[in-house]
Tab-separated table of C-alpha atoms in Angstrom:
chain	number	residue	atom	x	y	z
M	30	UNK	CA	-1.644	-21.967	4.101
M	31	UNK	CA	1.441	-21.904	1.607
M	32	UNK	CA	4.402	-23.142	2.397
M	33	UNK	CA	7.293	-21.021	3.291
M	34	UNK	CA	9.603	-20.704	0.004
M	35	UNK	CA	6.962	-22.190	-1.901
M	36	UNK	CA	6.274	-20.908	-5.029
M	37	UNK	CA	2.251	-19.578	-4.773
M	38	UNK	CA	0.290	-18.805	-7.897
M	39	UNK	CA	-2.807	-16.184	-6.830
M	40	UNK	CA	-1.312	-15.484	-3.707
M	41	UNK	CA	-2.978	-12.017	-3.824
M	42	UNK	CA	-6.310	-10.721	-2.331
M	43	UNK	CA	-8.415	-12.376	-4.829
M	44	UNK	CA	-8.558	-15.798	-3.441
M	45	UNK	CA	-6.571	-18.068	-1.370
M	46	UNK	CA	-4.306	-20.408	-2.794
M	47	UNK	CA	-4.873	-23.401	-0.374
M	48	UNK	CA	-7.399	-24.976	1.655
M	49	UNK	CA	-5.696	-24.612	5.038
M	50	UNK	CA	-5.801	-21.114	4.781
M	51	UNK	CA	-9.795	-21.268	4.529
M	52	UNK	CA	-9.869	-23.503	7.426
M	53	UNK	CA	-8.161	-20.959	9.585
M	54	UNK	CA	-11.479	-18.736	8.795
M	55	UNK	CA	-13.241	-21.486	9.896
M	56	UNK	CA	-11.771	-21.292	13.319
M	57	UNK	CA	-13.111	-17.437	13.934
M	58	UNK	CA	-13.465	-17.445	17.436
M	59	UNK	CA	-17.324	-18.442	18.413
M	60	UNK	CA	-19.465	-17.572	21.560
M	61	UNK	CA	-18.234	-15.468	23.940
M	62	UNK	CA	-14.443	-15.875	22.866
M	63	UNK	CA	-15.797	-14.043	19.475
M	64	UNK	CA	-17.748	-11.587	21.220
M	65	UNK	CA	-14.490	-11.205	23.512
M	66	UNK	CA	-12.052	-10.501	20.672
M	67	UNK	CA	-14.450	-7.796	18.942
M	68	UNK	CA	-14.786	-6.015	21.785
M	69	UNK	CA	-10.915	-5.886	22.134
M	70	UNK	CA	-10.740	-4.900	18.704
M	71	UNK	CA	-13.260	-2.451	19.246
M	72	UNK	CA	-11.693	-0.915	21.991
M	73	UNK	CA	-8.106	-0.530	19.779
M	74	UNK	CA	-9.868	0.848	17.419
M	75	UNK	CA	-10.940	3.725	19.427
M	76	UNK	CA	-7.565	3.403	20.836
M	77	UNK	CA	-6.116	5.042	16.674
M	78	UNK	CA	-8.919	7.316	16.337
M	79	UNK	CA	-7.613	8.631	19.960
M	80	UNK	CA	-4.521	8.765	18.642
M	81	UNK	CA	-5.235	9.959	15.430
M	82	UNK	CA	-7.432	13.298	17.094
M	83	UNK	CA	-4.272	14.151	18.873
M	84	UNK	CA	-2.236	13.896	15.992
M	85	UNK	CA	-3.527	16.687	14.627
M	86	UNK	CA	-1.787	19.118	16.492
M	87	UNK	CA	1.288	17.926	14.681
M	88	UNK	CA	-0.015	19.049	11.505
M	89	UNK	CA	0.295	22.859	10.377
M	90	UNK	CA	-2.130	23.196	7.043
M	91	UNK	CA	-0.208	24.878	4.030
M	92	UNK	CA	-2.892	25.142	1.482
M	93	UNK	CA	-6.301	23.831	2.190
M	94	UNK	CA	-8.154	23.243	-0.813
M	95	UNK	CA	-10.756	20.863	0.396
M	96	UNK	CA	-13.337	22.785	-0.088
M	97	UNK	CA	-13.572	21.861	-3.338
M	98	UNK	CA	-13.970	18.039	-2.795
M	99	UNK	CA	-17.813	17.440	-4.299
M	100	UNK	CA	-20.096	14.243	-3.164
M	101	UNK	CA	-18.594	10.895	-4.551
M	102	UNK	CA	-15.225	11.795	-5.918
M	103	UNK	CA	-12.562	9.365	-5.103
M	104	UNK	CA	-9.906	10.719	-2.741
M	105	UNK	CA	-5.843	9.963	-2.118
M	106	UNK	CA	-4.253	10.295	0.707
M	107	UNK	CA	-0.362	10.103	1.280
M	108	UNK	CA	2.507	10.878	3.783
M	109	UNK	CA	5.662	12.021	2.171
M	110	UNK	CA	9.178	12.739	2.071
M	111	UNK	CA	11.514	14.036	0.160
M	112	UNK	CA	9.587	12.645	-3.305
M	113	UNK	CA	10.070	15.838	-5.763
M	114	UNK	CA	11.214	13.094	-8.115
M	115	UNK	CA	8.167	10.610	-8.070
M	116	UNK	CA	5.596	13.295	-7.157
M	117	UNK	CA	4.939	14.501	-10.603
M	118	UNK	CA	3.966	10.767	-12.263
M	119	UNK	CA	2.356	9.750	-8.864
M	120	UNK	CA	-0.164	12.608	-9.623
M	121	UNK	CA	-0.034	11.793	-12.941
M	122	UNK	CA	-0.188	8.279	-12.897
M	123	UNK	CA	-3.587	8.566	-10.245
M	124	UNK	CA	-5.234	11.711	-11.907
M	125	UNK	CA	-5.748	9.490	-14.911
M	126	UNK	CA	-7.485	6.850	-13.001
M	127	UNK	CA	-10.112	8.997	-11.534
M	128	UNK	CA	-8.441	10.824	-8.379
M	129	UNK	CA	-9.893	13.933	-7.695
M	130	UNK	CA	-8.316	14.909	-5.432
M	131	UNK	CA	-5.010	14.591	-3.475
M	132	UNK	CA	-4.226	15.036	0.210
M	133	UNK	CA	-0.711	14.798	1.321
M	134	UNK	CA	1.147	14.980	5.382
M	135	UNK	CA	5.085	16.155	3.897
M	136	UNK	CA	7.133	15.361	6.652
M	137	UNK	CA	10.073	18.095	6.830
M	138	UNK	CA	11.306	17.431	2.935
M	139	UNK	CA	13.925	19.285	1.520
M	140	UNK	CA	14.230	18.770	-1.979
M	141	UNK	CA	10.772	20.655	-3.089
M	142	UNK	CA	8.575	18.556	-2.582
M	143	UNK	CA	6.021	20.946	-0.412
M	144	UNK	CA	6.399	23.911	-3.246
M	145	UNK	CA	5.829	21.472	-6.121
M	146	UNK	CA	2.324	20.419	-4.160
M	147	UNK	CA	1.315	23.400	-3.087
M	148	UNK	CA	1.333	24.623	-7.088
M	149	UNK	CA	-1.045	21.822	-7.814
M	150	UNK	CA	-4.323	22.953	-7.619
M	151	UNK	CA	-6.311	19.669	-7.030
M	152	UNK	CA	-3.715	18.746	-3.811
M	153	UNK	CA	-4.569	20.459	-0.285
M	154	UNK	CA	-1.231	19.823	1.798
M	155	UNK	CA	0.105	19.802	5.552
M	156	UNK	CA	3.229	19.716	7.125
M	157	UNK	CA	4.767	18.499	10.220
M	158	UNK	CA	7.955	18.174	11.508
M	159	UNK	CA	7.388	15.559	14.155
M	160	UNK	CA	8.492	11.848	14.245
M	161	UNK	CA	7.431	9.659	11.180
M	162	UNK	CA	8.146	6.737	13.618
M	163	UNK	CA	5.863	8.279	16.375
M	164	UNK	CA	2.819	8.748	14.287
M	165	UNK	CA	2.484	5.211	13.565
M	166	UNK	CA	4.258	5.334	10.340
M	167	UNK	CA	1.752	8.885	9.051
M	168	UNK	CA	-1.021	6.442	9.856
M	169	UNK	CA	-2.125	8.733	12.637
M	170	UNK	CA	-1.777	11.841	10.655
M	171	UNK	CA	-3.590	10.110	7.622
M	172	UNK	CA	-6.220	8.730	9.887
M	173	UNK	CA	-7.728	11.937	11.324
M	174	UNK	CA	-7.148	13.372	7.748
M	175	UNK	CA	-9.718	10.644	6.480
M	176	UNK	CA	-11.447	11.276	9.768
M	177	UNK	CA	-12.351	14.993	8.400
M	178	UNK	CA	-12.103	14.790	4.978
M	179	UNK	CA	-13.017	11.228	4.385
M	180	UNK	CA	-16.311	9.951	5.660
M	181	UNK	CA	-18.510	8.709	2.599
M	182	UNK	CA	-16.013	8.761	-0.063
M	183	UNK	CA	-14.087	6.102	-1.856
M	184	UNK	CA	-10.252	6.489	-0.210
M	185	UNK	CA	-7.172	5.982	-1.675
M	186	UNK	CA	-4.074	5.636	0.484
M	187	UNK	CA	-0.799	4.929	-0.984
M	188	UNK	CA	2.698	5.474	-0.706
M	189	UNK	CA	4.263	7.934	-3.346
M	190	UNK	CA	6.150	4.840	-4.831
M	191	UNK	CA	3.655	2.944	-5.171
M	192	UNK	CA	1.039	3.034	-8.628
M	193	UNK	CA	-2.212	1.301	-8.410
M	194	UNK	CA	-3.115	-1.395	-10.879
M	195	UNK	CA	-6.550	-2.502	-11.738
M	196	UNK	CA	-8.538	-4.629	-13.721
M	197	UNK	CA	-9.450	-2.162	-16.858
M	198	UNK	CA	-7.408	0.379	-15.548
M	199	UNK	CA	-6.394	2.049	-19.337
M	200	UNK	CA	-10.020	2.398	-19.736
M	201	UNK	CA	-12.369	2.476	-17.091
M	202	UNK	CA	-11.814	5.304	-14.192
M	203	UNK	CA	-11.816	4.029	-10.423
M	204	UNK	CA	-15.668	5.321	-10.405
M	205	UNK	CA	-16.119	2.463	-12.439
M	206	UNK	CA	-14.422	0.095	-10.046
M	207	UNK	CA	-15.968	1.603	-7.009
M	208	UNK	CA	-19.342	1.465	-8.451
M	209	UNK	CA	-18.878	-2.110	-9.193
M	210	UNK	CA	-17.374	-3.149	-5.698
M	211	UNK	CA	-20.784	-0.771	-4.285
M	212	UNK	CA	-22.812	-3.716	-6.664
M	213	UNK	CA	-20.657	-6.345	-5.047
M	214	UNK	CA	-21.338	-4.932	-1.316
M	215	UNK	CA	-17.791	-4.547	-0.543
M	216	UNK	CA	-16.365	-1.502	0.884
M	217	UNK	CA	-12.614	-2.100	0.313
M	218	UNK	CA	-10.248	-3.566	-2.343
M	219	UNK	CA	-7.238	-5.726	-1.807
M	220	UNK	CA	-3.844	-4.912	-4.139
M	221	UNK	CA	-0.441	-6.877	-4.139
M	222	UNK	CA	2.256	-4.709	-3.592
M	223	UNK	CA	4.832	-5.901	-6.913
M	224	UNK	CA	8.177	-4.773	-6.353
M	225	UNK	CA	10.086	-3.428	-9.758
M	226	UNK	CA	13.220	-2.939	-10.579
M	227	UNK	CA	15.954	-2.447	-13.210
M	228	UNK	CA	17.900	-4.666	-15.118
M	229	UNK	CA	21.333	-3.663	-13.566
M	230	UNK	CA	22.223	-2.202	-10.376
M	231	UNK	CA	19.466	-0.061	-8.787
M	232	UNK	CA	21.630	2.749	-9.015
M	233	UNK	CA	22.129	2.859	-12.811
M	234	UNK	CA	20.270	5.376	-14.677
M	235	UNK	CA	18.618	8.697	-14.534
M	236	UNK	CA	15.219	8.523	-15.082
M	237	UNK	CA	13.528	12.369	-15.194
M	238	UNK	CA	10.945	13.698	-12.486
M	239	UNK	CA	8.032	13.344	-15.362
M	240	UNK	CA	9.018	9.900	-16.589
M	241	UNK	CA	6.785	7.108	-16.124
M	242	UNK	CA	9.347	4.993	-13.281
M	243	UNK	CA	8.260	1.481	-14.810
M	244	UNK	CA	10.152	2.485	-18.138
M	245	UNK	CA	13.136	2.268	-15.912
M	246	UNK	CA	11.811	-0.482	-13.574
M	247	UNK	CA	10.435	-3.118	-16.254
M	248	UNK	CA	10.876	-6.238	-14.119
M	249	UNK	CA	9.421	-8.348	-11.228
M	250	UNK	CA	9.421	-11.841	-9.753
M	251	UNK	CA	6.486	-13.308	-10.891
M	252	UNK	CA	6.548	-16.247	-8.662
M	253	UNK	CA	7.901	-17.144	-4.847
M	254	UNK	CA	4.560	-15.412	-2.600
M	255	UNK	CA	3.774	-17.348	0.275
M	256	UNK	CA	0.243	-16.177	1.828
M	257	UNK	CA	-1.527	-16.895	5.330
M	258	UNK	CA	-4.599	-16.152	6.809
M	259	UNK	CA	-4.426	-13.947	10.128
M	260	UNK	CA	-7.771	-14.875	11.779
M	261	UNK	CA	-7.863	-12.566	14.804
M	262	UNK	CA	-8.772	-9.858	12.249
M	263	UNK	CA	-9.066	-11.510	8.867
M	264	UNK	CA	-6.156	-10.217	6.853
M	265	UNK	CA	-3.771	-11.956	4.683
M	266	UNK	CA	-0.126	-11.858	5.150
M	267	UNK	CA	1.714	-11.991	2.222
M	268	UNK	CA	5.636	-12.501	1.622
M	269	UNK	CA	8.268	-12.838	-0.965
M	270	UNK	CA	8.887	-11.064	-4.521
M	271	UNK	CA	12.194	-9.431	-5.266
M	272	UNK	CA	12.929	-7.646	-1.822
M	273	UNK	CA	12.227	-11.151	0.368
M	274	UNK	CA	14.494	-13.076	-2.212
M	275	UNK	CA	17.597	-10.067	-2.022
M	276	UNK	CA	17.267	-9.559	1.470
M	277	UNK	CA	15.908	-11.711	3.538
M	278	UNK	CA	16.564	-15.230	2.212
M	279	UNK	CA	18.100	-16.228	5.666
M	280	UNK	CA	14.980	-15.110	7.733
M	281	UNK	CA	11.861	-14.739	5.444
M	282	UNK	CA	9.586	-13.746	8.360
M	283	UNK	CA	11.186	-10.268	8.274
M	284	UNK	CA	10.239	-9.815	4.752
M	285	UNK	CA	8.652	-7.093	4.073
M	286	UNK	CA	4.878	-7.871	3.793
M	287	UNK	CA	3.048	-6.847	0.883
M	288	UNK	CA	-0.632	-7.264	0.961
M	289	UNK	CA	-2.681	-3.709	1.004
M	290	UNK	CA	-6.277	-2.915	1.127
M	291	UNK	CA	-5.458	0.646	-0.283
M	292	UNK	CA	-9.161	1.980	-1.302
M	293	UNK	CA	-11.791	2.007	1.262
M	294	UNK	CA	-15.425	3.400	1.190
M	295	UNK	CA	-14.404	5.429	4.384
M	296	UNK	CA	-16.496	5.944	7.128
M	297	UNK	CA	-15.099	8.339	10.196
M	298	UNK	CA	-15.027	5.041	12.691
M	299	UNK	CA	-12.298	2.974	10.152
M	300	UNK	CA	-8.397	2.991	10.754
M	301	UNK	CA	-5.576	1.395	9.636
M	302	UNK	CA	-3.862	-0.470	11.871
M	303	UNK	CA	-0.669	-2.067	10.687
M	304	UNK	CA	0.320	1.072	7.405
M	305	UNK	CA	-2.293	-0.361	4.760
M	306	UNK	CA	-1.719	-3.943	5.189
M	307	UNK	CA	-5.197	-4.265	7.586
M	308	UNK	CA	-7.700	-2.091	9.098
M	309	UNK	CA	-10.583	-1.744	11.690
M	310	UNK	CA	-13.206	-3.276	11.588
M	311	UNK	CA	-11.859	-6.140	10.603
M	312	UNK	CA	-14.797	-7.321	8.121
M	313	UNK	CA	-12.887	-4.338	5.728
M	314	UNK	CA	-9.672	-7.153	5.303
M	315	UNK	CA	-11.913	-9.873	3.900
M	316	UNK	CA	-10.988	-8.629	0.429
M	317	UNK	CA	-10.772	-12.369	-1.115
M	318	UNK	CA	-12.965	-14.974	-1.815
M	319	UNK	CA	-13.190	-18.188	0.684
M	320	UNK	CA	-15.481	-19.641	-1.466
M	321	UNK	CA	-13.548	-21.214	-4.339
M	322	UNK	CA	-13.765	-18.162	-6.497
M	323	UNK	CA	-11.914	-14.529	-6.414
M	324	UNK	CA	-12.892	-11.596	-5.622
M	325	UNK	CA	-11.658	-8.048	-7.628
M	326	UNK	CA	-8.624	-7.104	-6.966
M	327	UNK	CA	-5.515	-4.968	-8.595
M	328	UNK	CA	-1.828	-4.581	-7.429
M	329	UNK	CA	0.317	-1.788	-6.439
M	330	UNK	CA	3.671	-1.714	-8.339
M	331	UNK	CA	6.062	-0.715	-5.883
M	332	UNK	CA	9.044	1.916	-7.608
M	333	UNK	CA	11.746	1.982	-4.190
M	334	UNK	CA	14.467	0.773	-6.272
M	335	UNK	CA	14.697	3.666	-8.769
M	336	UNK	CA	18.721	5.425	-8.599
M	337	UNK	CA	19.509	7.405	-5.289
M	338	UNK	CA	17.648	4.520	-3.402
M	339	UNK	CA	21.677	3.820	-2.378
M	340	UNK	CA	21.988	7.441	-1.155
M	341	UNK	CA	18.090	7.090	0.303
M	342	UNK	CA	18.799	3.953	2.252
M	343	UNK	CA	22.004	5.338	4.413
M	344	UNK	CA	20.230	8.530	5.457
M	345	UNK	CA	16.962	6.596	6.434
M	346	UNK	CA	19.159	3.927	8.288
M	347	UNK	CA	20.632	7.354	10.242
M	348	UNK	CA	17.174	8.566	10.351
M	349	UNK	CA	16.051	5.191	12.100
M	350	UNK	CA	11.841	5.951	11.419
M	351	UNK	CA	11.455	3.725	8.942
M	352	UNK	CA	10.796	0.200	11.377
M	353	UNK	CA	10.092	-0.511	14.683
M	354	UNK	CA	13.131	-2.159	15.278
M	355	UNK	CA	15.355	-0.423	13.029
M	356	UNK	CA	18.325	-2.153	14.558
M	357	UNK	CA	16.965	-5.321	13.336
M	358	UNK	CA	16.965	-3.809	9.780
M	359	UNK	CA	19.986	-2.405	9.256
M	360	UNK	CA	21.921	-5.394	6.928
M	361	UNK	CA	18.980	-4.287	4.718
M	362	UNK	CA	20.016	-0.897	4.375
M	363	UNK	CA	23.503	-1.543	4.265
M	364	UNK	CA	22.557	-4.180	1.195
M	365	UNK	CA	20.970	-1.244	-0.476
M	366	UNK	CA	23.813	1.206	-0.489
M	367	UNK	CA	25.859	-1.679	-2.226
M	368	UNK	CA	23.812	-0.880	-5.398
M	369	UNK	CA	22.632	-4.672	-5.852
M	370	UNK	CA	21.406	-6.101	-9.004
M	371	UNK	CA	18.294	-7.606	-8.638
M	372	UNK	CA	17.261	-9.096	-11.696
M	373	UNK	CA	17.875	-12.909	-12.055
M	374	UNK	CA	17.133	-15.772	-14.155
M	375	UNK	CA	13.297	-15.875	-13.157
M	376	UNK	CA	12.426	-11.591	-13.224
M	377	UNK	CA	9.570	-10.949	-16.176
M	378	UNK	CA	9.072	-7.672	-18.310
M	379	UNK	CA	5.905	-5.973	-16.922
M	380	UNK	CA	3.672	-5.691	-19.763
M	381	UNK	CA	0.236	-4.634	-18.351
M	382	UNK	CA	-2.214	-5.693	-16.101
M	383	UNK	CA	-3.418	-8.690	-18.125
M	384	UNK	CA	-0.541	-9.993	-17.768
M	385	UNK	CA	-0.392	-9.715	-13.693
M	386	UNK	CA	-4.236	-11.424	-13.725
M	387	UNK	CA	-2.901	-14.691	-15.977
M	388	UNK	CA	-0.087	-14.676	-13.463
M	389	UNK	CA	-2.384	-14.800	-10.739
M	390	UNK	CA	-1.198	-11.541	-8.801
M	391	UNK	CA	-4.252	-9.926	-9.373
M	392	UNK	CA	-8.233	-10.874	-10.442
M	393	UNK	CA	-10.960	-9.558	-12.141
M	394	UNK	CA	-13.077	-11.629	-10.251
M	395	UNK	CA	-16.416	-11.204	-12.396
M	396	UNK	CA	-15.982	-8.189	-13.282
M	397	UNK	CA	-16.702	-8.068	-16.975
């Protein structure tokens, strides 16, 4: 595995950029110790569907348009909050890719957010007022959403800062890259989650509701991801970028971590277990290659640090639902409301997704 502070070219779901990691695959439990472990595993899985059924008490439907879903379109799913200003690119931004259609938990906003949804006519919307922290982070709300609505489609879950980035993304729709994953026989897709930001201090600004975020938030750390292999259920675990380098330089294991596997070919039985970062069954967080080559994969560029994130960060450290231990994470939020600069000598002007591939963030990985 990489080093900690080690600069890590291709530390992204693509392929794995040391041999160490591979030989912690190697080590997948055998025997009965392996048939020990995936019964454990089986056994918390039907632990979050569980969960995820009684979840849906929480939710009170606003506008249910799912009726309109058809066979094979490609589906997004997010839990939100108080997002009025990223919601209209977010659609925008994923509508052009080939979503078609949108399916969002709001979680008691204020600003709008739930009336600007409920005009769109391709989004079918719930609300709840319960704890964010409770439901697993929305994963339990999402999961019996994708439970219902889900089964046999391609999924999308993201965050509504986050925009997915894929190989041919200006010109070939996500049916494109679904159909060539379905070639591959994979049913999920591994993205880097790139975190963006401004020149100055993340408060500086004032980017409209309808402009694209990365105008505003042109740079990223193109180096400094460290990447291991978690055998017990396959997934990477990748650190570093701009928020492990700000924040957490004096304990790195409390970066944030920023692998996803955000599109799954859902079937009822899958659920996330840790946000997006891995799922059950485990054989859907193999999304990179242990053979020497890469396999397909895209990143998610990550748009916290746009102004009011200063504002944003002291209510959510009141709030307290944002991490298990919020106690543990509350120098972070104080940094935040200081209105940092993040850019430094190393950041790089995003320029497309050609340019994340030669960096090694991302992979076509044969896909031509």
């Amino acid at each position: 595995m990489a080093s900690r502070g080690a600069t890590t070219r291709g530390a992204f779901p693509g392929g794995l950029p040391h041999a160490s990691a591979i030989g912690e695959l190697e080590d997948w439990p055998k025997g009965l110790t392996g048939a020990l472990l995936a019964l454990k595993l089986r056994a918390r899985r039907q632990q979050l569907l569980l969960r995820a059924l009684r979840s849906r008490r929480e939710l009170t439907p606003v506008i249910d348009r799912t009726a309109q879903i058809a066979p094979g379109d490609v589906l997004c799913f997010l839990c939100i909050r108080n997002e009025a200003h990223r919601l209209p690119h977010f659609l925008r931004h994923h509508r052009a890719l080939g979503v078609k259609h949108f399916l969002v938990v709001d979680n008691a906003s204020t600003d709008g957010s739930d009336r600007l949804l409920s005009d769109q006519s391709d989004v079918s919307l719930w609300q709840t007022g319960a704890s964010y922290k409770a439901s697993r982070f929305g994963m339990d709300w999402l999961t019996w959403l994708q439970m219902r609505h889900g089964h046999g489609h391609w999924c999308l879950t993201l965050d509504a800062d986050e925009l997915l980035v894929y190989p041919y993304c200006q010109t070939r729709p996500l049916q494109a890259l679904t159909g060539w994953l379905e070639v591959q026989g994979r049913d999920s897709f591994g993205a880097l989650t790139v975190d963006m930001y401004p020149e100055g201090p993340v408060s500086q600004g004032a980017p409209g509701p309808d402009d694209d975020p990365i105008r505003h938030l042109a740079y990223f750390d193109p180096g400094n991801y460290q990447v291991q292999v978690q055998p017990r259920m396959r997934n990477l675990w990748v650190q570093g970028g701009a928020r492990a380098r700000a924040f957490f330089a004096d304990a790195p294991r409390r970066a944030p971590t920023l692998n996803k596997t955000p599109l799954v070919r859902w079937h009822w039985r899958h659920a996330y277990v840790n946000s997006m970062h891995s799922l059950l069954p485990p054989r859907l967080n193999q999304v990179y290659a242990t053979d020497g080559g890469e396999l397909t994969s895209g990143v998610l560029l990550h748009t916290k640090f746009l102004p009011g994130i200063t504002d944003r960060s002291a209510e959510e450290k009141q709030r307290g639902e944002h991490f298990a231990d919020a106690a543990q994470y509350a120098a972070y939020f104080d940094r935040l409301t200081a209105d940092p600069v993040l850019h430094w000598a190393a950041s790089t002007r995003y320029t497309g997704w050609r340019q994340m591939e030669a960096l090694g963030l991302m992979s076509r990985g044969g896909w031509i």
